Structures are given as C-alpha cells and as structure tokens.
Amino acid sequence: MTEETDHGRTPATQGSRIDAYVDRYAARATGMVASEIRALFAVASRPEVVSLAGGMPYVTALPLDVVGELVSDLVARRGPVALQYGSAQGDPHLREQICEVMRMEGIDASPDDVVATVGSQQALDLITRIFIDPGDVVLAEGPSYVGALGTFAAYQAKVVHIAMDDQGLIPESLAQTIYALRAAGSRIKFLYTIPTFHNPGGVTLNVARRQQVLDICQRAGILIVEDNPYGLLGFDGDPMRALRADNSDGVVYLGSFSKTLAPGFRVGWALAPHAIRDKLVLAMESAVLSHSTFTQLAVGQYLATQPWREQIKAFRELYRERRDAMLSSLEALMPPGVTWTRPGGGFFVWASLPEGLDSKAILPRAVAERVAFVPGTGFFSDGSGARHMRLSFCFPEPDRIREGVRRLAGVIEQEVQLRDTFGTGSILGHHGLDTPGPDLA
Ligand code: PMP
C-alpha cells in the first residue's frame, strides 16, 4: 500500500526505507507520523542557525556541580531505595513537596491525590488513555501544544479547537462549541487547556475568564485538564491562581519540574479527583510499573536542600531578558502587517504573518538564512495555522535572539515583496498535524 494518506504522507515508507509492517499496525498508529519538516530541523540544529524553534529550558543556568553532588550523595546514602522499584503513585515525600509547590498557585491539595509521572507528557498520555475512545472529542485552544495533539491523535481523539485571543481562550466560543457539538451528538470528554503562558500562544487566560471557563464546564459537566508547566515562570508579580485552585472536583491539574528545574529528570505529576487518581495509578502501573525512584528522589533532595524558589526567580529573570530581546527586536525590525503576542511569562511568542504568506513555505528559506521557527500548522489538528509561527526565546542568548529576528525579518520582507509581485508567496501545502520532535515541543 503506497497511496498518500490524508496527511499527505506516504505510510509505506519511512525516509527511504520500506516499512514491511505497514498493513499490520493498529489503527491508532496511523495517526503517529513524523513531521515533513523534521529533516529541515536537523539542519536547523547546526550551530550557525539561530533556532527560535526549540522549547528547551536553559538548564545551563542551573548550579550543575551542586546537582551532581546531590545525585552522588543520594546514591551513597540511599542507594538501595533510590535504585529499587517504587510505588506506581510516586514517592510519598515528593508528593508532599509537590503540594507545597502547587500552593504557590493557590492550590490546596492532599499528596494522596497526586500521581508522579514521567514528565507531564506522561500525565497527558495517561489521562487520554483512561478517557478517550476513538472518535471522542477533546476541546483544546487553537493553537494548542503540539505534544498534546500528538497524544490525542495517538488515541484517535477528535480535537475541536476553541478560538483564543490575547486574553486566552474565549469563553463564548467555548460555550457555543459545546452547544453545537452536543446538538450534533458528539461525545466531549474533556477540555484541554494551558491557561497560563500558553504554548505556543504566549498568552494568559485573564482572571474573569477563568471563572467563566470553570462555570461553563461545570454546567456542561465537562472535565477540565489544566496543563500548567510554565505557571511559576511569570515575569511580573505573583503567580496566577490556577483553575484547579477554584475547583477540585472538575479539574485535573498537570504540573512539571521540567521548566523550573530540568526536563532530564522527567518528573511531572497529575493532581486529580480521587476516582480519576485511582484510574491514573492503574494506568501508570500498566505503562511503566513505576516511575524512576532515582529521579524522583533526586528532585525531592533538590527541593529539600536547595533554594529552589530563588532558582525559579533566577530563571524568570533570565527568560524575561530574553523575552525583552525578542519583543524589542520584533518591534524594531518586522515589516508592517506582522503581529505577535506579548507573553507575560513562559517561553513563546506567537507571530502572525500578513495575508497571503505561509509560514511552512517560508521555513526552508529561513533555514537557508540561518534562522528557524516552528510553522503554525503544527499547533492545529485540522491543518489551519499557516499564517502563524511560534518563536521561542528560552534557549538562545539575547544577542542571538536579536540576530535571529533580524534574519527572519529580512526573509519575511522578501516574501512580502514576492507576494506583491507574483500574488501569493506560498508554494508548499500544509497537511494536518506536524510533530516536529521532542526538543521542539
Ligand atoms: N505541556 C506543555 C504545554 C509543554 O509545553 C510541555 C513541554 N514542552 C509539556 C506539557 C511536557 O513537558 P514535560 O513532559 O517535560 O513535563
């Protein structure tokens, strides 16, 4: 079988290799496809390219020697426990510490309702596994986190996007979509939302809308999955109050140490109502028996012995400086008609191109000019988003960010000229979901 899928990819080939198993995969594997742009990102990771594409935290800013000592001390003192299997729910002491972290966002929770997971990505996988049958609907902001869309696709969910603006998810749009889907007989399983410092949108759901979203979902009996890896990385003032802080029965909260400490530990968590928590623990057991005791205890040791709040403050300052570098150079250099969000925290700016330009078509030219970004189509499940792009400011140093924006502005300027001369500048199509790879997520 070699015909094109509706994603515009050929299922029987993986690069140049023939896949002899193509007619034996489960139906759910059809949704697992590599991005057409992945090869381009291999080029984009060369040192001469300024990558505004990656979502990698700047772990170099951590006191790596201290982390090293802490890990070796852990093995020396508690090796037999740290290197043993653990409980599927996660280390009890770490779960207490997680509750302390969540208190910073107004959440009052019991460690008993926390499940430690392999990053919040695994929490997403488990929650999808226990709720989704093929064809069930997941509501998600448009755009949404590419890693979540990949998980939803793997379980054959139908993602329906809810419009957002610079104040986050639009409650009226949520209510209307629920109404229309219910009228059409669709089964909505949950709303997946990133209310704070959205990836890729760079926007935050305002306080008034938080209550509206909670009310709409409560009235409609729709569970909310609140994904919040960036909540403590705000650039001004105190952390926002999480949705979960105002509703403990209707919200599953997902958290992570990937951005406040380091993704290499792969420690995240889910905080869930009791019944869901029980199912998550069973799903966790069937997936991996238990999370790594070693990395859970290492994170626990870090939290117990290191000034982690100060470290988060240092990260916030570092990312704020990079956000400022990006916003000021966008302001100074982008041609008219390009717009972008102004994130109050997190890692990402969402930029929109003038009418008639296609970000995926522009990417090869941008890479040739030594700058990379992620095209907007990767963040929608329905192939839309072509006029948008995600620009990340978490990893490159401020000067590199400025240089990257300068190169990108030059490319976009040329594209505008091409459009004005030849009509639409885009030559490549865009075909549904792109999964550009974990370092870009
Ligand atoms: N959710 C969002 C919104 C993210 O941006 C990411 C990482 N890019 C994750 C979840 C997964 O992070 P991790 O598994 O490292 O906790």
Coordinates of C-alpha atoms in Angstrom, one line a residue, residues 105-107 210-211 214 218 241-249 251:
E105 CA -0.7 28.9 42.7
G106 CA -3.4 28.8 45.4
I107 CA -3.9 25.1 45.2
R210 CA -11.0 31.8 34.4
Q211 CA -14.2 31.8 36.4
L214 CA -14.9 27.0 35.1
Q218 CA -19.2 22.8 35.4
R241 CA -4.2 31.4 40.6
A242 CA -4.6 28.0 38.9
L243 CA -8.0 26.9 37.7
R244 CA -7.7 23.9 40.0
A245 CA -7.5 26.3 43.0
D246 CA -11.2 27.1 42.5
N247 CA -12.5 23.7 41.6
S248 CA -11.1 20.5 43.0
D249 CA -13.8 18.1 41.5
V251 CA -10.2 19.8 37.1

